[in-house]
PDB file of C-alpha atoms in Angstrom:
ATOM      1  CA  UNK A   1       0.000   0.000   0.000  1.00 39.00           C
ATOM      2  CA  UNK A   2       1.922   2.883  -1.345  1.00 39.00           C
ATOM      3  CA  UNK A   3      -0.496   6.258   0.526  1.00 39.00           C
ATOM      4  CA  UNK A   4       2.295   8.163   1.719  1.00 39.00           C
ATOM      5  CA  UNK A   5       4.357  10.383  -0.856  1.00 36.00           C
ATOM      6  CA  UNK A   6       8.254   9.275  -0.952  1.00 36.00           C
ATOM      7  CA  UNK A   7       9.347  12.921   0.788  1.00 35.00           C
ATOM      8  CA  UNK A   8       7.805  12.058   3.701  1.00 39.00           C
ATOM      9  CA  UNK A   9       7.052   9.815   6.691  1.00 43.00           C
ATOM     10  CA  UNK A  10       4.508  11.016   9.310  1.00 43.00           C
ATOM     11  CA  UNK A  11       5.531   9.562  12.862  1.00 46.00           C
ATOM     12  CA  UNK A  12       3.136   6.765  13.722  1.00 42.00           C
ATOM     13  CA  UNK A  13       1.472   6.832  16.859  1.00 44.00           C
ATOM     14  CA  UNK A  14       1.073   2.639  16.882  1.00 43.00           C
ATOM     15  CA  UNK A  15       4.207   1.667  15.802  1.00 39.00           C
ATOM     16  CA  UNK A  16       3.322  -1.699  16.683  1.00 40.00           C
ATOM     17  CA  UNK A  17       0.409  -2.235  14.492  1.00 40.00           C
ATOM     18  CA  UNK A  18       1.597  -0.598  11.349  1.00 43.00           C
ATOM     19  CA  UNK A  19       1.118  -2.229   8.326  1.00 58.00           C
ATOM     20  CA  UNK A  20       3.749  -0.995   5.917  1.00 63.00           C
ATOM     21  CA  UNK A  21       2.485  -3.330   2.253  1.00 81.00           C
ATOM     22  CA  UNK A  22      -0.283  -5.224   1.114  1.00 86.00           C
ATOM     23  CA  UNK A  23      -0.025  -8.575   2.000  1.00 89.00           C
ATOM     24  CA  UNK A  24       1.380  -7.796   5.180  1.00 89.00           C
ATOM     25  CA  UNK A  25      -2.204  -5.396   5.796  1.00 90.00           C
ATOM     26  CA  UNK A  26      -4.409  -8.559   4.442  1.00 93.00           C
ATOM     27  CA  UNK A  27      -3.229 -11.034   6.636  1.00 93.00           C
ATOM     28  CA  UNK A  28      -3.718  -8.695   9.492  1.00 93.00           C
ATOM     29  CA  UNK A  29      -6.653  -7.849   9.036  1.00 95.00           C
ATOM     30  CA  UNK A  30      -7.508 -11.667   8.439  1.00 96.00           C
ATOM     31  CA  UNK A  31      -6.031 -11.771  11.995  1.00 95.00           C
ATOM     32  CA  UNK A  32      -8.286  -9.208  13.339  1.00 95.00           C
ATOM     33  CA  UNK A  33     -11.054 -10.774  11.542  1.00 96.00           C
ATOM     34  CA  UNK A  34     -10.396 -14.396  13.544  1.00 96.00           C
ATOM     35  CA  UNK A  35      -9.831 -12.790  16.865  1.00 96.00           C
ATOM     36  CA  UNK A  36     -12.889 -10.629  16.515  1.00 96.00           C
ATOM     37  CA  UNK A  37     -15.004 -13.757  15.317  1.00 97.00           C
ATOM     38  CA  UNK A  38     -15.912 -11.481  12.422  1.00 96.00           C
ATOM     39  CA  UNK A  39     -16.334 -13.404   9.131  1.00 96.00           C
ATOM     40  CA  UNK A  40     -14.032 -11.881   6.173  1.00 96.00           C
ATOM     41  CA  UNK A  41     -15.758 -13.500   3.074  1.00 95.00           C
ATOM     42  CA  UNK A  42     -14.008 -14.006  -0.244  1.00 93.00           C
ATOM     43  CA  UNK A  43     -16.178 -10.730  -1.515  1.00 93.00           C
ATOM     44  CA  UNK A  44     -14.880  -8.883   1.311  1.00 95.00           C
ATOM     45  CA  UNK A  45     -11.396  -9.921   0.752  1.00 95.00           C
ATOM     46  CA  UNK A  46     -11.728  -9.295  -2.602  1.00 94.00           C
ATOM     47  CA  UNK A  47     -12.379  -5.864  -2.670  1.00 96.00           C
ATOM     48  CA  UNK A  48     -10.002  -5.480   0.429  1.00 96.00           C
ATOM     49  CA  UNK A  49      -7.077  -6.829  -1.500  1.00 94.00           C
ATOM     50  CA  UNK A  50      -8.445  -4.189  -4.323  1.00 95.00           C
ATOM     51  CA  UNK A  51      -7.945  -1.298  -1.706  1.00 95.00           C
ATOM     52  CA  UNK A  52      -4.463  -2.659  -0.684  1.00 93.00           C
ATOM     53  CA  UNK A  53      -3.256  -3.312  -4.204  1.00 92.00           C
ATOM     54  CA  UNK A  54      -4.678   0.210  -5.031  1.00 90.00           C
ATOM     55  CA  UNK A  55      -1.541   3.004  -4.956  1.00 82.00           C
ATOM     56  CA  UNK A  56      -4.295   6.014  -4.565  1.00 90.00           C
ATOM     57  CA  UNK A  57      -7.740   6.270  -3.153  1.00 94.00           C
ATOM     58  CA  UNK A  58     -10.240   3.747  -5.081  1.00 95.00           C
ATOM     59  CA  UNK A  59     -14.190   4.629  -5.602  1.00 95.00           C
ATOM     60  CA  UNK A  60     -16.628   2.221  -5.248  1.00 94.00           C
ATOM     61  CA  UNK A  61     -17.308   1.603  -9.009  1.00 91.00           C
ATOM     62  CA  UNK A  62     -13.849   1.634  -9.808  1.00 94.00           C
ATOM     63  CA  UNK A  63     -14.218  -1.682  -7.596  1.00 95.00           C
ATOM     64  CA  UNK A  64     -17.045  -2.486  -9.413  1.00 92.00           C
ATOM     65  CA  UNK A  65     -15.420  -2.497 -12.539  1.00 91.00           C
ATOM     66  CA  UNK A  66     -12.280  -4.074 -11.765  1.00 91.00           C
ATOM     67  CA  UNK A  67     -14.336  -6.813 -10.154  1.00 89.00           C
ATOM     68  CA  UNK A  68     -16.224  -7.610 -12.893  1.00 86.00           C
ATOM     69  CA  UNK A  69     -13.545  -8.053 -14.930  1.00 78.00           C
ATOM     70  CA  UNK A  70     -12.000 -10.945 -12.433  1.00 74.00           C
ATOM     71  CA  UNK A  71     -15.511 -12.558 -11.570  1.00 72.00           C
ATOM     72  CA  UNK A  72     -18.340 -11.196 -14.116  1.00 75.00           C
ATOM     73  CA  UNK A  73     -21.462  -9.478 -13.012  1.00 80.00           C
ATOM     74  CA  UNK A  74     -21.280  -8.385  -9.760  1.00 84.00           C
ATOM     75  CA  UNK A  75     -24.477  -6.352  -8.149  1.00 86.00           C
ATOM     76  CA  UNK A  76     -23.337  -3.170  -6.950  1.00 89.00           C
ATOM     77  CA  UNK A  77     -24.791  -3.731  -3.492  1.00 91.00           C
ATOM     78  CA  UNK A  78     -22.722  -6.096  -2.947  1.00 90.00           C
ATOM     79  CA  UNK A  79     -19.630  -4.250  -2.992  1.00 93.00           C
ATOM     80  CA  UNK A  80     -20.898  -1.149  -1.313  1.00 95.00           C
ATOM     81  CA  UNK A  81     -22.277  -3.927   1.875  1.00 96.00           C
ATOM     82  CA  UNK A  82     -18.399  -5.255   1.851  1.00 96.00           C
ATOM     83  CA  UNK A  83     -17.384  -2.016   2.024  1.00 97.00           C
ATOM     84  CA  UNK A  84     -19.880  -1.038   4.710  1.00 96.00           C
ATOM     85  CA  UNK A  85     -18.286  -4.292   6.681  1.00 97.00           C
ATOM     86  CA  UNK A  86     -14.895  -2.666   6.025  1.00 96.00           C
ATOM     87  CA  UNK A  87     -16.039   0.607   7.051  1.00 94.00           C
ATOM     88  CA  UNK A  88     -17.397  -0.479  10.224  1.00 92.00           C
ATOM     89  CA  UNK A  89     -14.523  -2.857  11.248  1.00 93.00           C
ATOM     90  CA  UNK A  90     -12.071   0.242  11.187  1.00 90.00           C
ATOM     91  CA  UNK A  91      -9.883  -1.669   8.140  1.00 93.00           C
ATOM     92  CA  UNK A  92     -10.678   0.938   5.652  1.00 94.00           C
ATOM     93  CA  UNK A  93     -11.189   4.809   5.324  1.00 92.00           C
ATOM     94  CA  UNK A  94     -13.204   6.733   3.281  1.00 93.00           C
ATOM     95  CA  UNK A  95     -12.603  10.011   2.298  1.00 94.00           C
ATOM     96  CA  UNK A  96     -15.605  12.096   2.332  1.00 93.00           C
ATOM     97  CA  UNK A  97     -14.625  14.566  -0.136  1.00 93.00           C
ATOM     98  CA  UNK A  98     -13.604  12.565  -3.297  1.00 94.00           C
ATOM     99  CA  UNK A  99     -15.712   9.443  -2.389  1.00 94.00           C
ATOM    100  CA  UNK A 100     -12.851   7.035  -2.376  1.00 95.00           C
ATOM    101  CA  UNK A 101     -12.100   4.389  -0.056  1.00 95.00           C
ATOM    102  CA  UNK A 102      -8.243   3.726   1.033  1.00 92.00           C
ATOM    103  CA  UNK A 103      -6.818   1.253   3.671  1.00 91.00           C
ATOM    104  CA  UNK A 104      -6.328   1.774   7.246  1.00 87.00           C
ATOM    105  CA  UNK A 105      -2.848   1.329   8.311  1.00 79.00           C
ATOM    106  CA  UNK A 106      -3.643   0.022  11.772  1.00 80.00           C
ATOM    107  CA  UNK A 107      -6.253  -2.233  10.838  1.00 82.00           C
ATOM    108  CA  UNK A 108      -6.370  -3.665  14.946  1.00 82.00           C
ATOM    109  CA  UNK A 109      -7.295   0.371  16.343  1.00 74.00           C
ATOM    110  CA  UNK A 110     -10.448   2.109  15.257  1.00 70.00           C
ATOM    111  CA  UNK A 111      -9.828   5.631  14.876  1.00 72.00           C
ATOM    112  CA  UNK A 112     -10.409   8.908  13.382  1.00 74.00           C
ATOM    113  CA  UNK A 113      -7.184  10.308  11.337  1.00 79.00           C
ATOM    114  CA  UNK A 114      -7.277  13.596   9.375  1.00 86.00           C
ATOM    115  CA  UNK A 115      -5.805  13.111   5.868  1.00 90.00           C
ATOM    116  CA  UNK A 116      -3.818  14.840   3.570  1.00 92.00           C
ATOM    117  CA  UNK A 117      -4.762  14.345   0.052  1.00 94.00           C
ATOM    118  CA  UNK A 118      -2.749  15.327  -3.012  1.00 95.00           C
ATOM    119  CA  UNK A 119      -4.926  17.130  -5.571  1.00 94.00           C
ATOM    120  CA  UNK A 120      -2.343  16.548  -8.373  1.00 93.00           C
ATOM    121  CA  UNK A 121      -1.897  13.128  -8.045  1.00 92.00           C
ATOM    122  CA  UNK A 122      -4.527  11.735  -4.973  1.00 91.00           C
ATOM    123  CA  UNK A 123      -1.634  10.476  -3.491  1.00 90.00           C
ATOM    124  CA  UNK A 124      -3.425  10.216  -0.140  1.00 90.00           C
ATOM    125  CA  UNK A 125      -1.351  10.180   3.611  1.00 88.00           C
ATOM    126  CA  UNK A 126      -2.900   8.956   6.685  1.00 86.00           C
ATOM    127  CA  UNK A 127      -2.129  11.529   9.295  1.00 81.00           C
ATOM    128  CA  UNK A 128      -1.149   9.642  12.461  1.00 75.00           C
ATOM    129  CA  UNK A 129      -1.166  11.986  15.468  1.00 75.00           C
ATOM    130  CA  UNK A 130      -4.094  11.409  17.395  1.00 77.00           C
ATOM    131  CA  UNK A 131      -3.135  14.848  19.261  1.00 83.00           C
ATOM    132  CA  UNK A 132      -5.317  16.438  16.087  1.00 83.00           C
ATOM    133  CA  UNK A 133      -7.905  14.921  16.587  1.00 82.00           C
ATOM    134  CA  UNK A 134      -8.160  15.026  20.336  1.00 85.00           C
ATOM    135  CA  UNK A 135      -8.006  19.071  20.050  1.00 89.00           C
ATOM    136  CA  UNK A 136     -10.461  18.889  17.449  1.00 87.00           C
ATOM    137  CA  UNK A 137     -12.777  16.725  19.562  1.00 87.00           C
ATOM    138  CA  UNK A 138     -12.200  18.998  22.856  1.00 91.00           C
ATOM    139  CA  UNK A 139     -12.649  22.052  20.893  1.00 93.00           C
ATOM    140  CA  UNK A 140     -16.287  20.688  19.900  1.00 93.00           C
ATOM    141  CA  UNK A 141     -16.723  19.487  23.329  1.00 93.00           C
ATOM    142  CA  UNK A 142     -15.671  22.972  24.493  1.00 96.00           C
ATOM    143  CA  UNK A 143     -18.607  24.592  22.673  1.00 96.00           C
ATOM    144  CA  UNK A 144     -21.160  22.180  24.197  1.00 96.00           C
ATOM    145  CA  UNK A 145     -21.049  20.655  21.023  1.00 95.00           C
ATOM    146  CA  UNK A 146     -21.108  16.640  20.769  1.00 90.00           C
ATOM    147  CA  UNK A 147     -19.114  14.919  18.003  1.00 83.00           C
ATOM    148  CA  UNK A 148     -20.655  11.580  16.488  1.00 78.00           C
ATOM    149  CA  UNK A 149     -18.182  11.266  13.510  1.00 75.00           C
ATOM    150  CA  UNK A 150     -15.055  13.254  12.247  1.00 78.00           C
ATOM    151  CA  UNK A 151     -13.544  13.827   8.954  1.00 80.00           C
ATOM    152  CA  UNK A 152     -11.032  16.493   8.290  1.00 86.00           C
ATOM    153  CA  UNK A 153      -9.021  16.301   4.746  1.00 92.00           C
ATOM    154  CA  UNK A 154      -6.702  18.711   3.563  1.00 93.00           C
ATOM    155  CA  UNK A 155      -6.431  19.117   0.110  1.00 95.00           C
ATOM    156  CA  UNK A 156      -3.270  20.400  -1.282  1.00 95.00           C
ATOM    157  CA  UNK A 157       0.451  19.283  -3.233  1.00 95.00           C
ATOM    158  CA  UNK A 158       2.530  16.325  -1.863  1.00 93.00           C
ATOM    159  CA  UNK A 159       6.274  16.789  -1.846  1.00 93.00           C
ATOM    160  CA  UNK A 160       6.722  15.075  -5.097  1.00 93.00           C
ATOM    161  CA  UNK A 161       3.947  17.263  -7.141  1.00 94.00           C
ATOM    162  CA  UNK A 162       5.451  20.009  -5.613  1.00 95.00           C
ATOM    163  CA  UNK A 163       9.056  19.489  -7.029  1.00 93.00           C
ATOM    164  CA  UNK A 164       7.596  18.262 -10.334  1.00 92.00           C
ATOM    165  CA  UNK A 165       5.666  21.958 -10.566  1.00 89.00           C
ATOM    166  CA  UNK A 166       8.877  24.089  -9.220  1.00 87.00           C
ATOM    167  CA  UNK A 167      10.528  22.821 -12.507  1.00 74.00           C
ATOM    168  CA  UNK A 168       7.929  23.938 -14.749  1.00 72.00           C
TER     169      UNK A 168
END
């Protein structure tokens, strides 16, 4: 799972559940899955390993498509329901503002990450400092306001499509 531009490696806050590639991220969350009881069908796995393989954010009929082409007609309720199962488990993310799905890199801890998503090439990094979104969460608290869901994204140039534009 390549989601983070070369220039740059964010810290991690759970070191010890990072999943750094794709096969590595299936089997853990296969893991998960088994410890959890939770049942990771081959549809599910499917269009996990889709996500994983994926180098930028994937939308649903993107999925769709590319799933067809391995198994032939596939209902599009069923992939949005094994995304829904993804979703909820806390092994994928979706970002709200281009309706794409991406993996989670610590498929074992639920959480909510802000993202940083590159609008020249959707490469798409996983912000992993839960100190943002604890001050975002107190600061809602703070107005007597109580959060249910968060999604911050931050749209802007990786370090890459940065360099590529300075030499323009």
């Amino acid at each position: 799972m390549s989601h983070e531009p070369k220039a740059a490696h964010q810290a991690c806050s759970h070191p010890e559940s990072h999943v750094h590639d794709a096969a590595a991220y299936l089997a853990e969350v296969e893991a998960v899955c088994r410890e959890r009881g939770l049942r990771l069908t081959a549809l599910r796995e499917q269009v996990l390993r889709l996500i994983a393989d994926a180098d930028r954010p994937v939308k649903a009929y993107a999925l769709l498509d590319q799933m067809r082409d391995a198994r032939g007609p596939v209902a599009p309720p069923t992939v949005y329901r094994a995304l829904d199962f993804l979703l909820a488990n806390g092994f994928i993310h979706k970002l709200e503002s281009i309706n794409a799905f991406v993996g989670c890199h610590h498929p074992r801890h639920q959480h909510s990450v802000p993202f940083l998503i590159c609008r020249g090439c959707l490469a798409t990094v996983e912000l992993e400092d839960e100190a943002v979104t604890r001050l975002l969460l107190g600061q809602a608290r703070a107005l007597g306001f109580e959060p249910h869901a968060q999604t911050l994204e931050v749209h802007g140039l990786c370090a890459d499509c940065v360099a590529a534009n300075a030499g323009r």
